[in-house]
Amino acid sequence: MVNEFAYCPRLAYLEWVQGDFEDNADTADGRYKHRIVDKEGGLLPSPNGRGDGGEGETIHARSVWLSAPEEWLTARMDLIEGEGLDVTPVDYKRGAAPDLPEGAWEPDRVQLCAQGLILRANGYRCAGGVIYYIESKTRVPVAFDEALVARTRELVQGLRAMGARAQIPPPLVDSPKCPRCSLVGICLPDETRFLTLGGETPEAERDPEAEAEAEERVRRLMPARDDALPLYVQEQGARVSKSGEALEVWLKDQRLGASRLFETSQVALFGSVQITTQALSEALDRDIPVLFFSMGGWFKGLAHGMAHKNVEMRLAQYRAAQDPAASLKYASLWVAAKIRNCRTLLMRNHPNPPAATLEALSRLARDAGRVDNMASLLGVEALAAKHYFAEFSGMIKRKPTGGEWRFDFNGRNRRPPRDPLNALLSYGYSLLAKELTVTALAVGFDPFLGFYHQPRYGRPSLALDLMEEFRPLIADSVALNVINNGILTPDDFVRRGPACAFTSEGRRKYLRAYEARLDTLITHPIFGYKISYRRVLEVQVRLLGRALAGEIPAYPPFVTR
């Protein structure tokens, strides 16, 4: 971590204290190029003369782990060369040697010097080391002089003090280091600074010209879309197994399909679908959650690896959840954002949105930010839902019939839904709850303790809180899309008693439309860059964490215009 701390204290804090890590092309390439020196080999003689080796013996030892408690250091060293007790640590780096007077970057020299201090503390003689840059095939000698040793010890103490303070350092300012950092999507350096400096202002005070320049102020340093996507398996009796670097789906002896592991973000199993122990174990090792749904699409639970190490975030979440004022503050933001987004959806999709309804929704969105208790907020939300769903049928442009079904909407019903449109909405909300549950877990939250939705056995309350502002933008929008564009017809639904449910083919069509919506690029209303809805969900959850930690002044809800 000394290398990371020298490079960027915030990076070191994210990795060391909060337990965050994310691969990118550089880290994956570095791990591949390290594969030889990562394998243990050779012997390192004992400095006290006991054991294998001794004075005068040539040393070539790979992947050696030593510690120096008195220096507060421990390290796995790529390679140790030398003769007898005179040793030289060799540290491998994937890139090319920089054109610097010192011959190497400071973080690399400090990391190497830390290895030298460990070797000295263990009784070896170590005057210097070597950094081997793989890309340029260059060996750069580094002398462990007094200045470098002092700098290394200074950074070690700084790293320890940072961890003891339990306060994340501020992000770097417009730094060229950020674009190549693998944790940039977790760190959100420009976004955090922008919000810290007051970038999010009340709607009435927004300056359109300033917003047009947002893209210049906030760089989009993360990919607009995720490379990895969910694997959905709903064929009853199917089996998910592991084969090499892929997950395969089988039905008896027939191979239905496959998904490469590095391209899989989650595995969603519907109904009577099995997964082998080998596939489940590999998914857990790679932090790929496995989600379980009923055959009808009810989100039942998930299997995932060890809980995120970011205890700080969960402690902040628990404190806020136990504080009625803090809970009301966040709940009001989510409800107000949902109402505004419902209004936007009506304006975009209703041919003649009633002015009275639009005015009522605007008023209720303002009221949501003014209530002084949770009961009043629930009343505001219920009244807004009544206005919104009263006009929902006006957004349906095609009303085909088939069998006994029509795409009519006479109000919201659920558990179970009794008509196709309510089945679409309920299924979309269930999938959205799944998305936010997975995202909350990945970021470090407890998805079962919310601020607006009260804890209840088995209910992911925080995920339900977080999805409020996205209900109209994702779930409602997908429902309208599959109807208005003829993707689904009434024949894609069946009756089961009083309930309406998807056919298997209908559910498959819906999932394709739902995933396409999550993959849609949208301009972030605050930061001005384009990212997918799936990426927006992650950004918003991380911003909630920043707000709870006090790093930004307030949570900025996602409101489209």
XYZ file of C-alpha atoms in Angstrom:
561
model
C 0.000 0.000 0.000
C 3.008 2.342 0.323
C 3.168 2.501 -3.476
C -0.522 3.425 -3.695
C -0.203 5.999 -0.902
C 2.714 7.675 -2.674
C 0.740 7.673 -5.930
C -2.572 8.869 -4.444
C -3.572 8.789 -0.752
C -7.232 8.433 -1.700
C -6.448 5.325 -3.754
C -4.620 3.796 -0.788
C -7.559 4.527 1.506
C -10.081 2.989 -0.878
C -8.041 -0.193 -1.244
C -6.582 -0.584 2.256
C -9.255 0.819 4.583
C -12.459 0.372 2.599
C -11.460 -2.799 0.763
C -12.331 -1.605 -2.742
C -10.625 -2.954 -5.828
C -11.491 -3.057 -9.492
C -9.496 -4.476 -12.379
C -8.818 -2.586 -15.568
C -6.682 -3.426 -18.592
C -3.508 -2.241 -16.850
C -3.986 -4.299 -13.675
C -5.013 -7.395 -15.630
C -2.002 -7.027 -17.918
C 0.274 -6.472 -14.935
C -1.002 -9.620 -13.238
C -0.383 -11.596 -16.428
C 3.158 -10.254 -16.813
C 3.846 -11.030 -13.139
C 2.799 -14.657 -13.501
C 6.380 -16.008 -13.484
C 7.697 -14.074 -10.476
C 4.441 -14.742 -8.623
C 5.350 -18.442 -8.504
C 7.488 -19.345 -5.524
C 10.923 -20.635 -6.454
C 14.492 -20.746 -5.208
C 15.751 -20.472 -1.637
C 16.647 -17.524 0.557
C 19.373 -18.441 3.093
C 18.686 -17.761 6.740
C 20.690 -14.764 8.035
C 21.551 -16.618 11.255
C 23.181 -19.468 9.363
C 20.506 -22.065 10.155
C 18.496 -23.857 7.481
C 19.202 -24.090 3.772
C 21.852 -22.016 2.137
C 24.587 -19.969 3.765
C 27.316 -17.391 3.334
C 28.611 -17.266 -0.230
C 25.699 -19.111 -1.808
C 24.132 -17.552 -4.910
C 20.534 -16.451 -4.335
C 17.715 -16.350 -6.852
C 14.458 -16.563 -4.877
C 11.037 -15.671 -6.285
C 7.851 -14.583 -4.507
C 9.308 -14.299 -1.012
C 7.110 -12.949 1.784
C 8.850 -11.231 4.706
C 7.784 -8.809 7.434
C 9.436 -6.163 9.589
C 7.120 -5.283 12.503
C 9.527 -2.625 13.760
C 9.167 -0.837 10.400
C 5.400 -1.543 10.212
C 6.022 -3.254 6.877
C 5.266 -6.548 5.183
C 5.782 -7.444 1.541
C 5.824 -10.248 -0.988
C 8.947 -9.600 -3.051
C 9.004 -10.530 -6.720
C 12.650 -11.576 -6.806
C 15.639 -11.511 -4.456
C 19.101 -11.810 -5.989
C 22.471 -11.846 -4.306
C 25.167 -13.890 -2.685
C 25.154 -14.959 0.929
C 23.665 -12.210 3.059
C 24.239 -9.461 0.465
C 20.896 -9.290 -1.300
C 19.150 -7.119 -3.885
C 15.350 -7.006 -4.238
C 14.091 -6.853 -7.820
C 10.591 -5.453 -8.341
C 8.826 -6.106 -11.660
C 6.673 -3.388 -13.260
C 4.574 -3.912 -16.371
C 5.271 -0.566 -18.095
C 8.283 1.147 -19.623
C 10.993 2.946 -17.683
C 10.195 6.682 -17.435
C 12.552 9.361 -18.715
C 13.419 10.760 -15.295
C 16.746 11.643 -13.632
C 16.013 9.059 -10.939
C 15.199 6.458 -13.604
C 11.935 5.396 -11.932
C 8.704 6.843 -10.549
C 8.741 7.781 -6.861
C 6.011 5.258 -5.859
C 8.069 2.473 -7.450
C 11.291 3.583 -5.728
C 9.544 3.874 -2.365
C 7.995 0.428 -2.725
C 11.401 -1.044 -3.530
C 13.022 0.766 -0.602
C 10.354 -0.646 1.723
C 11.444 -4.116 0.610
C 15.038 -3.173 1.377
C 14.082 -2.056 4.895
C 12.323 -5.373 5.462
C 15.382 -7.311 4.311
C 17.653 -5.256 6.574
C 15.335 -5.817 9.536
C 15.569 -9.562 8.890
C 19.371 -9.547 9.104
C 20.377 -9.186 5.447
C 22.707 -6.607 3.972
C 20.862 -4.549 1.370
C 22.355 -1.385 -0.148
C 19.992 -1.042 -3.076
C 17.518 -2.696 -5.384
C 16.454 -2.974 -9.007
C 13.208 -2.089 -10.752
C 12.677 -4.143 -13.895
C 10.304 -2.500 -16.378
C 8.888 -5.326 -18.463
C 7.672 -3.323 -21.465
C 11.046 -1.652 -22.111
C 13.060 -4.593 -20.679
C 15.033 -2.128 -18.583
C 16.745 -2.727 -15.236
C 16.868 0.475 -13.195
C 19.185 0.360 -10.140
C 17.949 2.237 -7.072
C 20.309 3.080 -4.192
C 18.758 3.038 -0.731
C 20.318 6.315 0.386
C 19.324 8.260 3.492
C 16.922 10.535 1.606
C 14.971 7.636 0.069
C 14.882 5.727 3.362
C 13.589 8.822 5.179
C 10.953 9.411 2.503
C 9.830 5.791 2.681
C 9.458 5.893 6.459
C 7.628 9.211 6.205
C 5.104 7.690 3.796
C 4.664 4.601 5.973
C 3.814 6.797 8.956
C 1.509 8.903 6.792
C -0.282 5.779 5.605
C -0.766 4.531 9.169
C -1.999 7.939 10.335
C -4.480 8.092 7.459
C -5.915 4.725 8.429
C -6.165 5.743 12.090
C -8.060 8.946 11.211
C -10.707 6.909 9.365
C -11.343 9.819 7.019
C -10.957 9.433 3.280
C -8.535 11.949 1.706
C -9.949 14.358 -0.883
C -9.652 13.438 -4.563
C -6.841 14.734 -6.718
C -7.615 17.902 -8.663
C -7.792 17.483 -12.447
C -4.959 14.977 -12.208
C -3.561 13.064 -15.195
C -3.258 10.078 -12.845
C -7.026 9.595 -12.649
C -7.892 8.361 -16.174
C -5.626 5.286 -15.900
C -6.600 4.447 -12.302
C -8.603 1.227 -12.034
C -10.645 2.652 -9.137
C -11.752 5.829 -10.888
C -15.357 4.598 -11.138
C -15.355 3.983 -7.384
C -13.451 7.131 -6.416
C -15.491 9.528 -8.626
C -12.854 12.283 -8.251
C -14.350 14.977 -10.466
C -17.921 14.233 -9.410
C -17.009 14.424 -5.727
C -15.156 17.712 -6.097
C -17.931 19.184 -8.234
C -20.559 18.374 -5.597
C -18.303 19.430 -2.728
C -17.894 22.835 -4.355
C -21.664 23.238 -4.642
C -22.255 21.916 -8.141
C -25.747 20.654 -7.327
C -28.118 23.579 -6.820
C -31.900 23.844 -6.387
C -33.818 23.634 -9.655
C -35.021 27.255 -9.441
C -31.435 28.477 -9.183
C -29.942 26.434 -12.025
C -28.064 28.260 -14.737
C -28.622 26.580 -18.146
C -25.426 28.105 -19.560
C -23.418 26.784 -16.639
C -24.999 23.362 -17.053
C -23.969 23.338 -20.708
C -20.366 23.595 -19.526
C -20.733 20.716 -17.044
C -18.932 18.284 -19.322
C -15.876 20.543 -19.240
C -15.974 20.680 -15.444
C -16.618 16.978 -14.849
C -14.659 14.479 -16.907
C -16.269 11.136 -17.659
C -13.405 8.954 -16.527
C -15.352 5.701 -16.268
C -16.627 3.628 -19.219
C -20.078 4.695 -20.363
C -21.248 1.077 -20.328
C -20.317 -2.070 -18.456
C -18.590 -4.824 -20.406
C -20.106 -7.519 -18.189
C -23.839 -8.273 -18.445
C -26.309 -10.479 -16.536
C -26.987 -14.086 -17.495
C -30.702 -14.918 -17.223
C -31.759 -18.579 -17.130
C -35.477 -19.344 -17.093
C -35.732 -22.677 -18.950
C -37.317 -24.975 -16.362
C -35.110 -27.953 -15.560
C -31.992 -26.251 -16.934
C -28.593 -26.545 -15.260
C -25.800 -23.963 -15.063
C -22.320 -25.497 -14.958
C -18.732 -24.323 -15.301
C -16.562 -25.242 -18.248
C -13.141 -23.629 -18.324
C -13.603 -19.857 -18.302
C -17.306 -19.986 -19.122
C -20.675 -20.750 -17.597
C -22.733 -23.145 -19.703
C -26.484 -23.709 -19.606
C -27.679 -27.269 -20.232
C -31.092 -28.893 -20.510
C -30.484 -32.608 -20.073
C -27.896 -33.339 -22.800
C -28.572 -30.218 -24.856
C -26.332 -27.178 -24.511
C -28.556 -24.090 -24.604
C -25.865 -21.439 -24.412
C -22.824 -20.094 -22.603
C -21.468 -16.897 -21.097
C -17.793 -16.176 -20.534
C -17.113 -15.531 -16.872
C -15.362 -12.204 -17.359
C -18.372 -10.998 -19.360
C -20.899 -12.042 -16.686
C -21.973 -9.505 -14.055
C -24.622 -11.654 -12.345
C -26.527 -14.910 -12.808
C -30.329 -14.787 -12.462
C -32.111 -18.130 -12.053
C -35.897 -18.401 -12.440
C -37.903 -21.231 -10.942
C -36.545 -24.778 -11.142
C -33.097 -23.984 -12.511
C -30.056 -25.673 -10.960
C -26.478 -24.444 -10.597
C -23.558 -26.768 -9.904
C -21.297 -26.356 -6.890
C -18.335 -25.681 -9.181
C -20.177 -22.903 -11.019
C -21.455 -21.366 -7.780
C -18.004 -21.478 -6.180
C -16.410 -19.809 -9.201
C -19.095 -17.121 -9.202
C -18.463 -16.403 -5.519
C -14.698 -16.235 -6.111
C -15.235 -13.657 -8.847
C -17.839 -11.598 -6.944
C -20.551 -12.592 -9.420
C -23.823 -12.703 -7.457
C -26.240 -15.554 -8.154
C -29.854 -14.401 -7.855
C -32.879 -16.586 -7.306
C -36.364 -15.740 -8.574
C -39.634 -17.592 -8.448
C -40.902 -18.849 -11.785
C -43.181 -15.812 -11.906
C -40.315 -13.376 -11.315
C -40.513 -12.718 -7.567
C -37.015 -11.857 -6.276
C -36.353 -14.395 -3.498
C -32.714 -13.851 -2.582
C -29.137 -14.205 -3.719
C -25.809 -15.878 -3.067
C -22.693 -13.736 -3.068
C -19.136 -13.789 -1.768
C -17.898 -12.371 1.506
C -19.494 -9.110 2.594
C -17.767 -5.940 1.413
C -14.967 -4.839 3.732
C -16.198 -1.247 3.891
C -17.504 -1.319 7.469
C -17.301 2.489 7.602
C -20.103 2.785 5.075
C -22.396 0.395 6.910
C -21.772 2.184 10.219
C -22.707 5.496 8.585
C -25.795 3.835 7.108
C -26.852 2.437 10.491
C -26.379 5.810 12.203
C -28.493 7.594 9.604
C -31.187 4.898 9.659
C -31.504 5.321 13.439
C -31.816 9.106 13.092
C -35.420 10.083 12.179
C -34.349 13.476 10.808
C -31.639 11.976 8.584
C -33.973 9.226 7.369
C -36.648 11.783 6.500
C -34.101 13.919 4.636
C -33.071 11.089 2.315
C -36.607 9.735 1.950
C -37.868 13.191 0.928
C -35.188 13.473 -1.741
C -36.094 10.095 -3.263
C -39.846 10.681 -3.223
C -39.533 14.176 -4.686
C -37.243 12.851 -7.430
C -39.672 10.033 -8.249
C -42.582 12.459 -8.539
C -40.593 14.751 -10.843
C -39.562 11.811 -13.010
C -43.184 10.607 -13.176
C -44.147 14.070 -14.386
C -41.392 13.975 -17.014
C -42.556 10.563 -18.265
C -46.112 11.878 -18.629
C -44.930 14.933 -20.559
C -42.851 12.781 -22.904
C -45.358 10.014 -23.584
C -48.856 11.410 -23.060
C -50.226 13.127 -26.206
C -52.188 15.634 -24.116
C -50.994 15.551 -20.517
C -53.592 17.305 -18.352
C -52.241 20.593 -17.066
C -53.942 20.022 -13.721
C -52.113 16.726 -13.261
C -48.755 18.225 -14.186
C -49.316 21.109 -11.788
C -50.373 18.722 -9.028
C -47.240 16.624 -9.500
C -45.027 19.724 -9.417
C -46.709 20.875 -6.216
C -46.436 17.455 -4.596
C -42.746 17.207 -5.506
C -42.190 20.489 -3.674
C -44.321 19.288 -0.761
C -42.191 16.143 -0.468
C -39.221 18.319 0.403
C -41.125 20.248 3.054
C -42.791 17.545 5.139
C -41.709 17.193 8.749
C -42.600 13.558 9.363
C -42.608 10.236 7.538
C -46.391 9.801 7.679
C -46.902 13.050 5.780
C -44.363 11.960 3.191
C -46.234 8.693 2.682
C -49.389 10.719 2.123
C -47.678 12.940 -0.444
C -46.338 9.900 -2.297
C -49.740 8.191 -2.313
C -51.473 11.292 -3.670
C -48.827 11.708 -6.375
C -49.224 8.042 -7.376
C -52.981 8.555 -7.636
C -52.539 11.499 -10.035
C -49.844 9.707 -12.036
C -51.564 6.356 -12.507
C -54.874 8.077 -13.277
C -53.243 9.292 -16.510
C -51.073 6.231 -17.162
C -53.458 4.728 -19.716
C -53.077 7.895 -21.798
C -49.464 6.921 -22.478
C -50.520 3.605 -24.059
C -50.607 4.221 -27.802
C -51.480 0.684 -28.944
C -54.234 -1.325 -27.288
C -54.283 -4.660 -29.126
C -56.439 -7.481 -27.867
C -55.679 -11.160 -27.729
C -57.617 -13.974 -26.125
C -59.180 -12.553 -22.986
C -56.618 -9.817 -22.416
C -56.393 -6.136 -23.357
C -53.697 -3.622 -22.549
C -56.049 -1.524 -20.465
C -55.107 0.151 -17.217
C -57.713 0.735 -14.560
C -55.421 1.335 -11.621
C -52.548 -0.363 -9.879
C -53.003 -3.877 -8.505
C -50.427 -6.412 -7.355
C -49.693 -9.545 -5.328
C -50.749 -10.921 -7.696
C -51.168 -8.565 -10.658
C -54.505 -9.182 -12.354
C -53.868 -7.779 -15.847
C -50.951 -7.607 -18.301
C -49.932 -4.007 -17.627
C -49.782 -4.531 -13.876
C -47.820 -7.734 -14.494
C -45.332 -5.687 -16.524
C -44.996 -3.069 -13.794
C -44.636 -5.602 -10.971
C -42.031 -7.597 -12.874
C -40.081 -4.456 -13.731
C -40.082 -3.319 -10.116
C -38.879 -6.755 -8.997
C -35.983 -6.657 -11.462
C -35.140 -3.105 -10.448
C -35.084 -4.145 -6.779
C -32.680 -6.894 -7.790
C -30.402 -4.397 -9.569
C -30.221 -2.061 -6.584
C -29.739 -4.934 -4.127
C -26.734 -6.172 -6.093
C -25.344 -2.655 -6.514
C -25.796 -1.792 -2.827
C -23.963 -4.967 -1.806
C -21.149 -4.297 -4.278
C -20.661 -0.762 -2.961
C -20.651 -1.855 0.688
C -24.162 -1.114 1.966
C -26.545 -3.355 3.856
C -29.429 -3.539 1.346
C -31.895 -4.643 4.027
C -31.760 -1.486 6.154
C -33.396 1.508 4.517
C -34.420 5.022 5.443
C -37.871 5.312 3.850
C -38.917 1.674 3.598
C -38.894 0.252 7.089
C -37.028 -2.984 7.841
C -39.084 -6.110 7.337
C -37.971 -9.732 7.189
C -36.549 -10.533 3.763
C -37.237 -7.093 2.291
C -34.283 -5.195 0.757
C -35.435 -1.865 2.192
C -32.454 0.212 1.058
C -32.735 -1.189 -2.476
C -36.409 -0.183 -2.495
C -35.413 3.307 -1.319
C -32.783 3.676 -4.017
C -35.073 2.489 -6.796
C -37.767 5.098 -6.093
C -36.335 7.728 -8.436
C -35.832 5.083 -11.161
C -39.280 3.448 -11.129
C -40.715 5.703 -13.864
C -37.453 6.030 -15.800
C -36.759 2.302 -16.087
C -39.625 -0.006 -15.069
C -42.535 2.174 -16.235
C -40.662 3.178 -19.387
C -39.965 -0.454 -20.325
C -43.633 -1.370 -19.795
C -44.736 1.398 -22.157
C -42.037 0.492 -24.678
C -42.966 -3.188 -24.980
C -46.645 -2.290 -25.458
C -46.367 0.749 -27.718
C -43.783 -0.879 -29.989
C -45.596 -4.215 -30.228
C -42.783 -6.148 -28.549
C -45.334 -7.891 -26.336
C -48.925 -8.737 -27.178
C -51.742 -10.010 -24.960
C -50.888 -13.519 -26.186
C -47.653 -13.288 -24.164
C -49.666 -13.544 -20.923
C -51.657 -16.330 -19.306
C -54.210 -16.488 -16.514
C -53.461 -18.453 -13.375
C -56.537 -18.170 -11.199
C -57.120 -14.451 -10.631
C -53.504 -13.653 -11.524
C -51.954 -12.609 -14.810
C -48.493 -13.996 -15.611
C -45.986 -14.026 -18.455
C -45.534 -16.924 -20.785
C -41.923 -18.086 -21.013
C -41.522 -16.367 -24.374
C -43.183 -13.217 -23.056
C -40.771 -13.061 -20.143
C -37.849 -13.569 -22.520
C -39.015 -10.658 -24.689
C -39.446 -8.454 -21.649
C -35.965 -9.231 -20.325
C -34.428 -8.236 -23.652
C -36.281 -4.906 -23.553
C -35.379 -4.371 -19.902
C -31.669 -4.997 -20.512
C -31.762 -2.709 -23.549
C -33.160 0.047 -21.333
C -30.407 -0.413 -18.767
C -27.876 -0.231 -21.608
C -29.350 3.038 -22.940
C -27.012 6.016 -22.721
C -28.395 9.071 -20.955
C -26.883 12.444 -20.165
C -26.391 12.736 -16.441
C -28.392 15.816 -15.392
C -25.739 16.967 -12.914
C -22.415 15.966 -14.444
C -23.248 16.444 -18.111
C -21.642 13.270 -19.489
C -23.359 10.276 -21.074
C -23.466 6.923 -19.301
C -25.832 3.960 -19.337
C -28.699 3.617 -16.878
C -26.912 0.607 -15.410
C -23.891 2.807 -14.716
C -26.154 5.567 -13.365
C -27.474 3.179 -10.710
C -23.938 2.533 -9.475
C -22.977 6.216 -9.517
C -26.060 7.170 -7.485
C -25.431 4.470 -4.892
C -21.812 5.578 -4.528
C -22.919 9.202 -4.168
C -25.221 8.130 -1.345
C -22.173 6.654 0.356
C -20.263 9.915 -0.115
C -23.179 11.868 1.374
C -23.501 9.568 4.389
C -19.758 9.870 5.015
C -20.012 13.659 4.912
C -17.700 13.921 1.907
C -20.336 15.753 -0.153
C -22.914 18.103 1.398
C -26.020 16.259 0.207
C -27.201 13.349 -1.904
C -28.009 14.568 -5.444
C -31.107 12.717 -6.722
C -31.305 11.700 -10.377
C -33.974 13.823 -12.067
C -34.292 13.948 -15.855
C -35.550 17.019 -17.648
